[in-house]
Short mmCIF file of C-alpha atoms in Angstrom, two decimals:
data_model
loop_
_atom_site.label_atom_id
_atom_site.label_comp_id
_atom_site.label_asym_id
_atom_site.label_seq_id
_atom_site.Cartn_x
_atom_site.Cartn_y
_atom_site.Cartn_z
CA MET A 1 63.74 160.59 93.04
CA ALA A 2 60.29 162.01 93.63
CA ARG A 3 60.14 163.66 90.21
CA ALA A 4 61.69 163.35 86.77
CA PRO A 5 65.03 165.20 86.83
CA LYS A 6 65.78 168.07 84.50
CA ILE A 7 69.07 167.31 82.76
CA LEU A 8 70.90 170.15 80.99
CA VAL A 9 72.92 168.89 78.03
CA ALA A 10 75.71 171.08 76.61
CA GLY A 11 76.13 170.34 72.90
CA ALA A 12 73.77 169.30 70.12
CA GLY A 13 76.15 167.00 68.30
CA ILE A 14 75.83 163.22 68.13
CA GLY A 15 76.53 162.69 71.83
CA GLY A 16 74.29 165.49 73.05
CA LEU A 17 71.31 164.53 70.90
CA ALA A 18 71.74 160.83 71.66
CA ALA A 19 71.68 161.72 75.37
CA ALA A 20 68.50 163.75 74.80
CA VAL A 21 66.86 160.77 73.07
CA THR A 22 67.79 158.20 75.71
CA LEU A 23 67.11 160.43 78.72
CA ARG A 24 63.68 161.35 77.33
CA HIS A 25 63.02 157.67 76.73
CA VAL A 26 63.50 156.81 80.42
CA GLY A 27 61.29 159.68 81.59
CA ALA A 28 63.87 162.35 82.44
CA ARG A 29 63.52 165.93 81.15
CA PRO A 30 66.55 166.80 79.00
CA HIS A 31 67.15 170.32 77.65
CA VAL A 32 69.89 170.72 75.03
CA PHE A 33 71.97 173.89 74.69
CA GLU A 34 74.05 174.41 71.55
CA ARG A 35 76.57 177.21 71.09
CA ALA A 36 76.07 177.42 67.30
CA PRO A 37 73.30 179.74 66.06
CA GLU A 38 71.85 176.93 63.92
CA LEU A 39 71.94 173.15 63.78
CA ARG A 40 74.08 172.05 60.89
CA ALA A 41 76.16 168.95 60.39
CA ALA A 42 79.78 169.81 59.79
CA GLY A 43 81.77 166.84 58.60
CA SER A 44 80.95 163.95 56.35
CA GLY A 45 80.18 160.26 56.78
CA LEU A 46 80.63 157.96 59.76
CA GLY A 47 79.60 154.58 61.09
CA ILE A 48 77.17 153.74 63.84
CA LEU A 49 78.55 150.29 64.46
CA SER A 50 76.74 147.30 65.89
CA ASN A 51 77.83 147.99 69.47
CA ALA A 52 75.99 151.32 69.40
CA SER A 53 72.91 149.75 67.81
CA ALA A 54 72.92 147.07 70.50
CA ALA A 55 73.20 149.64 73.31
CA LEU A 56 70.12 151.48 72.06
CA ARG A 57 68.23 148.24 71.50
CA GLU A 58 68.89 147.12 75.10
CA LEU A 59 67.38 150.39 76.30
CA GLY A 60 64.38 149.94 73.99
CA VAL A 61 65.32 152.69 71.50
CA ASP A 62 65.24 151.98 67.76
CA LEU A 63 66.42 154.86 65.57
CA ARG A 64 65.78 152.79 62.42
CA LEU A 65 68.99 154.15 60.96
CA GLU A 66 68.72 151.85 57.95
CA ARG A 67 66.15 154.36 56.63
CA TYR A 68 68.78 157.10 56.70
CA GLY A 69 71.98 155.28 55.74
CA GLN A 70 73.28 151.97 54.43
CA GLU A 71 73.90 148.79 56.41
CA LEU A 72 77.51 147.58 56.18
CA ARG A 73 77.77 144.40 54.11
CA ARG A 74 81.45 144.15 53.23
CA PHE A 75 84.65 145.57 54.71
CA ASP A 76 87.91 145.06 52.80
CA ILE A 77 91.41 146.28 53.60
CA SER A 78 93.72 146.36 50.57
CA THR A 79 97.10 147.68 49.52
CA ARG A 80 97.33 150.87 47.47
CA ARG A 81 97.48 148.68 44.35
CA GLY A 82 94.16 147.08 45.27
CA ARG A 83 95.53 143.73 46.48
CA LEU A 84 93.25 142.41 49.20
CA LEU A 85 94.97 142.12 52.56
CA ARG A 86 91.96 141.03 54.60
CA ARG A 87 88.18 140.91 54.51
CA MET A 88 87.17 142.05 57.98
CA PRO A 89 84.54 140.18 60.04
CA THR A 90 82.63 143.34 61.03
CA PRO A 91 79.44 142.51 59.03
CA ASP A 92 79.50 138.91 60.30
CA ILE A 93 79.59 140.03 63.93
CA ALA A 94 76.70 142.41 63.28
CA ALA A 95 74.71 139.50 61.82
CA GLU A 96 75.53 137.29 64.81
CA THR A 97 74.38 139.89 67.31
CA GLY A 98 71.39 141.09 65.29
CA ALA A 99 72.56 144.69 65.69
CA PRO A 100 73.38 146.34 62.34
CA SER A 101 76.36 148.52 61.58
CA VAL A 102 75.09 151.49 59.58
CA LEU A 103 77.17 153.75 57.33
CA ILE A 104 75.57 157.17 57.33
CA HIS A 105 76.14 160.86 56.67
CA ARG A 106 76.46 162.94 59.81
CA ALA A 107 73.57 165.19 58.72
CA ASP A 108 71.29 162.16 58.30
CA LEU A 109 72.27 160.80 61.71
CA LEU A 110 71.53 164.13 63.37
CA ARG A 111 68.16 164.24 61.60
CA ALA A 112 67.35 160.75 62.93
CA LEU A 113 68.32 161.80 66.45
CA LEU A 114 66.27 164.99 66.25
CA ASP A 115 63.26 163.00 65.04
CA ALA A 116 63.65 160.61 67.96
CA ALA A 117 64.15 163.46 70.45
CA GLY A 118 60.64 164.70 69.68
CA ASP A 119 59.68 167.62 71.91
CA VAL A 120 63.01 167.90 73.76
CA PRO A 121 63.84 171.65 73.84
CA VAL A 122 66.99 172.72 72.00
CA THR A 123 68.29 176.24 72.67
CA LEU A 124 70.67 177.58 70.01
CA GLY A 125 73.31 180.29 70.40
CA ALA A 126 73.90 179.18 74.02
CA GLN A 127 77.63 178.88 74.66
CA VAL A 128 78.50 177.55 78.12
CA SER A 129 80.89 179.85 79.96
CA ASP A 130 80.68 178.47 83.51
CA PHE A 131 78.57 176.49 85.94
CA THR A 132 78.03 176.29 89.68
CA ALA A 133 76.90 173.20 91.56
CA HIS A 134 74.63 173.69 94.55
CA PRO A 135 72.72 171.35 96.88
CA ASP A 136 69.67 171.26 94.61
CA GLY A 137 71.47 170.83 91.28
CA VAL A 138 73.48 173.07 88.97
CA GLU A 139 73.28 176.55 87.45
CA VAL A 140 74.83 177.02 84.02
CA ARG A 141 75.91 180.42 82.77
CA PHE A 142 76.14 181.23 79.08
CA ALA A 143 78.30 183.69 77.18
CA ASP A 144 75.35 186.02 76.52
CA GLY A 145 74.71 186.41 80.26
CA THR A 146 71.69 184.10 80.46
CA THR A 147 71.49 181.17 82.88
CA ALA A 148 69.71 177.84 83.20
CA GLU A 149 69.12 175.62 86.20
CA GLY A 150 68.68 171.88 86.34
CA ASP A 151 69.26 168.80 88.42
CA ALA A 152 72.39 167.88 86.42
CA LEU A 153 74.65 169.02 83.60
CA VAL A 154 76.01 166.68 80.92
CA GLY A 155 78.94 168.12 78.96
CA ALA A 156 78.62 166.72 75.44
CA ASP A 157 80.32 169.69 73.83
CA GLY A 158 83.09 167.93 71.94
CA LEU A 159 86.87 167.95 71.79
CA TYR A 160 87.09 171.57 72.97
CA SER A 161 84.50 171.12 75.71
CA ALA A 162 83.96 174.11 77.98
CA VAL A 163 82.51 171.78 80.61
CA ARG A 164 85.60 169.53 80.53
CA ARG A 165 87.91 172.55 80.79
CA ARG A 166 86.06 173.65 83.91
CA ILE A 167 86.46 170.13 85.40
CA ALA A 168 90.01 169.27 84.34
CA GLY A 169 91.65 172.64 83.68
CA PRO A 170 93.89 173.34 80.67
CA GLU A 171 94.99 170.18 78.83
CA PRO A 172 97.15 169.64 75.75
CA ILE A 173 95.76 168.27 72.53
CA ARG A 174 97.56 165.16 71.21
CA GLU A 175 98.54 165.41 67.54
CA PRO A 176 100.00 162.23 65.99
CA GLY A 177 101.08 164.07 62.86
CA TYR A 178 98.77 163.48 59.93
CA ILE A 179 95.89 165.17 58.14
CA ASN A 180 92.43 163.80 57.32
CA TRP A 181 90.52 164.82 54.20
CA LEU A 182 86.79 164.04 54.07
CA ALA A 183 84.09 164.37 51.43
CA THR A 184 80.71 162.98 50.37
CA VAL A 185 79.77 162.82 46.70
CA PRO A 186 77.20 161.12 44.42
CA PHE A 187 79.13 158.19 42.97
CA ARG A 188 78.50 154.74 41.52
CA HIS A 189 81.19 152.30 40.44
CA PRO A 190 81.25 148.52 39.87
CA ALA A 191 84.04 148.23 42.45
CA VAL A 192 81.84 149.86 45.12
CA PRO A 193 78.91 147.47 45.70
CA THR A 194 76.01 148.16 48.03
CA GLY A 195 77.12 148.33 51.66
CA TYR A 196 80.81 148.42 50.75
CA CYS A 197 83.57 149.81 52.94
CA GLY A 198 87.07 149.67 51.48
CA HIS A 199 90.34 150.83 53.05
CA PHE A 200 93.52 151.14 50.97
CA TRP A 201 96.85 151.31 52.81
CA ASP A 202 100.15 152.74 51.63
CA ARG A 203 103.19 154.16 53.37
CA GLY A 204 102.10 157.15 55.45
CA ARG A 205 98.82 157.52 53.60
CA ARG A 206 95.47 155.73 53.49
CA PHE A 207 92.20 156.04 51.64
CA GLY A 208 88.69 154.94 52.59
CA LEU A 209 85.73 154.57 50.22
CA ILE A 210 82.33 153.86 51.79
CA ASP A 211 78.79 153.44 50.43
CA ILE A 212 76.37 155.40 52.63
CA GLY A 213 73.27 154.76 50.53
CA GLY A 214 71.22 156.86 48.15
CA GLY A 215 73.87 156.70 45.44
CA ARG A 216 76.38 158.52 47.64
CA VAL A 217 79.81 157.56 48.90
CA TYR A 218 81.80 158.99 51.75
CA TRP A 219 85.54 159.05 51.25
CA TRP A 220 88.38 159.95 53.53
CA ALA A 221 92.11 160.17 53.03
CA THR A 222 95.09 160.60 55.34
CA HIS A 223 98.68 161.73 54.84
CA ASN A 224 101.54 162.05 57.29
CA ARG A 225 102.80 165.57 57.92
CA PRO A 226 103.93 167.60 60.94
CA PRO A 227 101.12 168.79 63.23
CA GLU A 228 101.55 172.44 62.25
CA ALA A 229 101.30 171.55 58.55
CA ALA A 230 98.24 169.38 59.22
CA ARG A 231 96.59 172.27 61.07
CA SER A 232 97.32 174.90 58.45
CA TRP A 233 96.73 173.02 55.18
CA THR A 234 95.54 175.33 52.41
CA GLY A 235 96.02 173.06 49.41
CA GLY A 236 93.38 171.84 47.01
CA ARG A 237 92.01 168.75 45.34
CA ALA A 238 94.91 168.63 42.89
CA GLU A 239 97.32 167.89 45.74
CA ILE A 240 95.12 165.02 46.93
CA GLU A 241 94.83 163.67 43.38
CA GLU A 242 98.61 163.66 43.05
CA LEU A 243 99.12 161.91 46.41
CA PHE A 244 96.72 159.11 45.45
CA ARG A 245 97.33 158.87 41.68
CA ARG A 246 98.78 155.35 42.00
CA PHE A 247 95.79 154.02 43.93
CA PRO A 248 93.12 151.85 42.23
CA GLU A 249 90.66 153.36 39.79
CA PRO A 250 87.68 153.83 42.16
CA VAL A 251 89.90 156.01 44.35
CA ARG A 252 91.16 158.16 41.50
CA SER A 253 87.67 158.52 40.04
CA VAL A 254 85.95 159.57 43.26
CA ILE A 255 88.56 162.25 43.95
CA ARG A 256 88.11 163.66 40.45
CA ARG A 257 84.32 163.66 40.86
CA THR A 258 84.44 165.65 44.11
CA PRO A 259 83.96 169.42 43.88
CA GLU A 260 86.97 171.12 45.43
CA GLU A 261 84.82 173.13 47.83
CA ASP A 262 83.34 169.91 49.25
CA VAL A 263 86.67 168.61 50.57
CA ILE A 264 87.06 169.09 54.32
CA SER A 265 90.49 168.98 55.98
CA VAL A 266 90.84 168.00 59.64
CA PRO A 267 94.12 167.51 61.54
CA ALA A 268 94.30 164.23 63.46
CA ARG A 269 93.74 165.03 67.16
CA ASP A 270 92.65 163.54 70.43
CA ARG A 271 93.42 163.91 74.16
CA ALA A 272 95.00 161.69 76.77
CA PHE A 273 92.39 159.69 78.63
CA LEU A 274 90.73 161.54 81.50
CA ASP A 275 90.01 159.46 84.60
CA THR A 276 87.66 161.92 86.32
CA TRP A 277 84.70 163.01 84.21
CA GLY A 278 82.80 165.01 86.78
CA ASP A 279 81.82 165.81 90.31
CA GLY A 280 78.48 166.38 91.99
CA PRO A 281 75.71 166.97 89.44
CA VAL A 282 78.08 167.28 86.43
CA THR A 283 79.54 164.71 84.04
CA LEU A 284 80.93 164.37 80.51
CA LEU A 285 79.87 162.32 77.50
CA GLY A 286 81.21 161.44 74.05
CA ASP A 287 84.17 163.42 72.69
CA ALA A 288 84.06 165.73 75.71
CA ALA A 289 84.90 162.73 77.91
CA HIS A 290 87.04 160.53 75.65
CA PRO A 291 87.97 161.96 72.23
CA MET A 292 89.68 159.34 70.08
CA LEU A 293 91.33 159.06 66.69
CA THR A 294 89.22 157.77 63.83
CA SER A 295 91.14 154.59 62.92
CA LEU A 296 88.60 152.22 64.51
CA GLY A 297 85.52 154.29 63.60
CA GLN A 298 84.29 154.18 67.19
CA GLY A 299 83.94 157.85 68.16
CA ALA A 300 80.24 158.19 67.35
CA ALA A 301 79.44 154.65 68.51
CA MET A 302 81.02 155.22 71.93
CA ALA A 303 79.03 158.45 72.36
CA VAL A 304 75.82 156.53 71.61
CA GLU A 305 76.84 153.79 74.07
CA ASP A 306 77.48 156.51 76.66
CA SER A 307 74.00 157.91 76.18
CA ALA A 308 72.30 154.55 76.73
CA VAL A 309 74.31 153.81 79.88
CA LEU A 310 73.77 157.33 81.23
CA ALA A 311 70.02 157.02 80.79
CA ARG A 312 69.89 153.65 82.52
CA CYS A 313 71.97 154.87 85.46
CA VAL A 314 69.98 158.08 85.92
CA ALA A 315 66.71 156.17 85.68
CA THR A 316 67.69 153.64 88.35
CA ALA A 317 69.33 155.96 90.89
CA THR A 318 67.83 157.38 94.05
CA ASP A 319 69.40 160.72 93.14
CA VAL A 320 70.95 162.16 90.02
CA THR A 321 74.46 162.47 91.42
CA ALA A 322 74.56 158.76 92.29
CA GLY A 323 73.39 158.00 88.76
CA LEU A 324 76.16 160.09 87.20
CA ARG A 325 78.86 158.39 89.25
CA ALA A 326 77.44 154.96 88.38
CA TYR A 327 77.49 155.93 84.70
CA GLU A 328 81.13 157.02 84.91
CA ARG A 329 82.16 153.78 86.61
CA ALA A 330 80.34 151.72 84.01
CA ARG A 331 81.96 153.54 81.08
CA ARG A 332 85.52 154.26 82.21
CA GLU A 333 87.39 151.09 81.25
CA ARG A 334 85.55 150.43 78.00
CA THR A 335 86.14 153.93 76.69
CA ARG A 336 89.77 153.81 77.85
CA LEU A 337 90.15 150.66 75.75
CA ALA A 338 88.66 152.42 72.72
CA VAL A 339 90.89 155.49 73.08
CA ASP A 340 94.06 153.42 73.50
CA ALA A 341 93.18 150.96 70.74
CA SER A 342 92.40 153.81 68.32
CA TRP A 343 95.75 155.45 69.08
CA GLN A 344 97.67 152.20 68.57
CA ALA A 345 95.78 151.36 65.38
CA SER A 346 96.49 154.83 64.04
CA ARG A 347 100.22 154.48 64.69
CA SER A 348 100.29 151.16 62.83
CA GLU A 349 98.12 152.26 59.93
CA GLN A 350 100.10 155.47 59.35
CA GLU A 351 103.50 153.75 59.30
CA GLY A 352 105.76 155.44 56.77
CA GLY A 353 108.78 153.15 56.46
CA PRO A 354 108.80 150.37 53.82
CA LEU A 355 109.85 147.62 56.25
CA ALA A 356 107.36 148.69 58.94
CA CYS A 357 104.56 148.78 56.36
CA ALA A 358 105.48 145.38 54.97
CA LEU A 359 105.41 143.89 58.48
CA ARG A 360 102.09 145.61 59.23
CA ASN A 361 100.50 144.20 56.08
CA ALA A 362 101.91 140.73 56.72
CA ARG A 363 100.54 140.69 60.27
CA LEU A 364 97.06 141.56 59.04
CA ARG A 365 97.15 139.10 56.16
CA ARG A 366 98.38 136.17 58.30
CA ALA A 367 96.44 136.82 61.51
CA PRO A 368 94.42 133.71 62.48
CA GLU A 369 90.74 134.25 61.76
CA ASP A 370 89.69 133.42 65.32
CA VAL A 371 92.16 135.95 66.76
CA LEU A 372 91.04 138.68 64.36
CA ARG A 373 87.39 137.95 65.08
CA GLU A 374 87.93 138.09 68.85
CA GLN A 375 89.80 141.40 68.62
CA THR A 376 87.00 142.84 66.49
CA ARG A 377 84.30 141.54 68.82
CA ALA A 378 85.94 143.28 71.79
CA LEU A 379 84.70 146.62 70.43
CA LEU A 380 81.72 145.61 68.31
CA VAL A 381 79.85 143.63 70.97
CA PHE A 382 78.25 145.94 73.52
CA PRO A 383 78.93 144.56 77.03
CA GLY A 384 75.42 145.37 78.22
CA LEU A 385 73.64 148.01 80.25
CA PRO A 386 74.20 148.16 84.01
CA PRO A 387 71.65 146.26 86.12
CA ALA A 388 68.26 147.89 86.51
CA ARG A 389 69.31 148.75 90.06
CA VAL A 390 72.81 150.18 90.35
CA PRO A 391 74.66 149.26 93.57
CA ASP A 392 74.42 152.61 95.32
CA ALA A 393 71.08 153.71 93.90
CA VAL A 394 68.06 151.60 94.73
CA GLY A 395 64.39 152.42 94.54
CA ALA A 396 64.22 154.91 91.67
CA SER A 397 60.81 156.14 90.60
CA LEU A 398 61.37 157.32 87.03
CA PRO A 399 59.02 155.74 84.50
CA ALA A 400 60.43 152.58 82.92
CA PRO A 401 61.36 152.73 79.21
CA ALA A 402 58.42 152.04 76.95
CA ALA A 403 59.73 148.59 76.01
CA GLU A 404 59.94 147.63 79.71
CA ARG A 405 56.63 149.00 81.05
CA PRO A 406 54.08 146.44 82.19
CA HIS A 407 51.09 146.15 79.88
CA ARG A 408 47.57 144.89 80.19
CA CYS A 409 46.96 141.26 79.40
CA GLY A 410 46.18 140.82 75.71
CA GLN A 411 47.59 144.20 74.66
CA PRO A 412 51.06 144.83 73.17
CA PRO A 413 53.48 147.05 75.09
CA GLY A 414 52.82 150.75 74.62
CA HIS A 415 49.02 150.47 74.62
#
């Protein structure tokens, strides 16, 4: 490539902004287009787990998320009565790899990404309606009649991606049949120490209570119900209180302390894995490419991984299209694993029958530590960025990331 490519990014969520950060870092020229008229973080808390931190670190990007959230220090899974089933090795693996897992509010994560994106342009109120690939790149058309041209288009526009629909056509949404409730609230309790993440399992319902720093906790709850009922829930906090009234005291207290208007309801949804993410100068990223259920907490982390791999592949390709295909090849099997594992974990965790739940709990409690640790490592250890020269793309001329640029003798990198 004789010049830095202009990469159009559809969507200013976690995936889109992470792509903007990493592409800018390798010397490309990203431009983000967001359909909403303003940037605001719908949702609640989430985890940027150690695999995502490691992916950014390998590229030379440090978001310093510990300033915005809380590093995970303890992860317990218990019964609804509070009996510990297993203390998970997630914090230990983060310590081994030197890549922290950070519990954070979505708004704080987006602020960190925007800070890191610097002068990357973000155009609001720009809803993608169509695009056309041509020999020199791609033209994107928006709902208001405006257009934009670039060397490539990255669809990072979420579960209902307009870019994906144009690539794959109409697709069904998968609905496993339960509802998620989410909220963030100021809360302190002796049973919720710093860096704590606690899951409580019952039959057909679960509760999560997570310290995200600053005296705040993020909580989530699930309950089995038919997809239509999960989609159309109009209940209130009292219903949630009743469903979880037999759970341990921290759970009951945090529900009571949450203003009713702060509770968000989301039906559980994903899509079947898509093998083909793009063609020519177009690809997908994050939930647009591989939406997954939340059981393993990997949705945001996989989007961040995507962004790091995309940037490396674009930066080391002789042309943008070769870089996009290299990115897709590098990501396909790992994200397929995450989608499938999240679906299977969800089925197990949402079991409703007493015998099935007893067997589920017994399997977790009795699993050998080395087996559990290896299963956890499979997702939490980032497999590494592609080589600096991808097989079909040699001789790229984009600037190297700041951490990789040669420096004068006696001076630190960046000077």
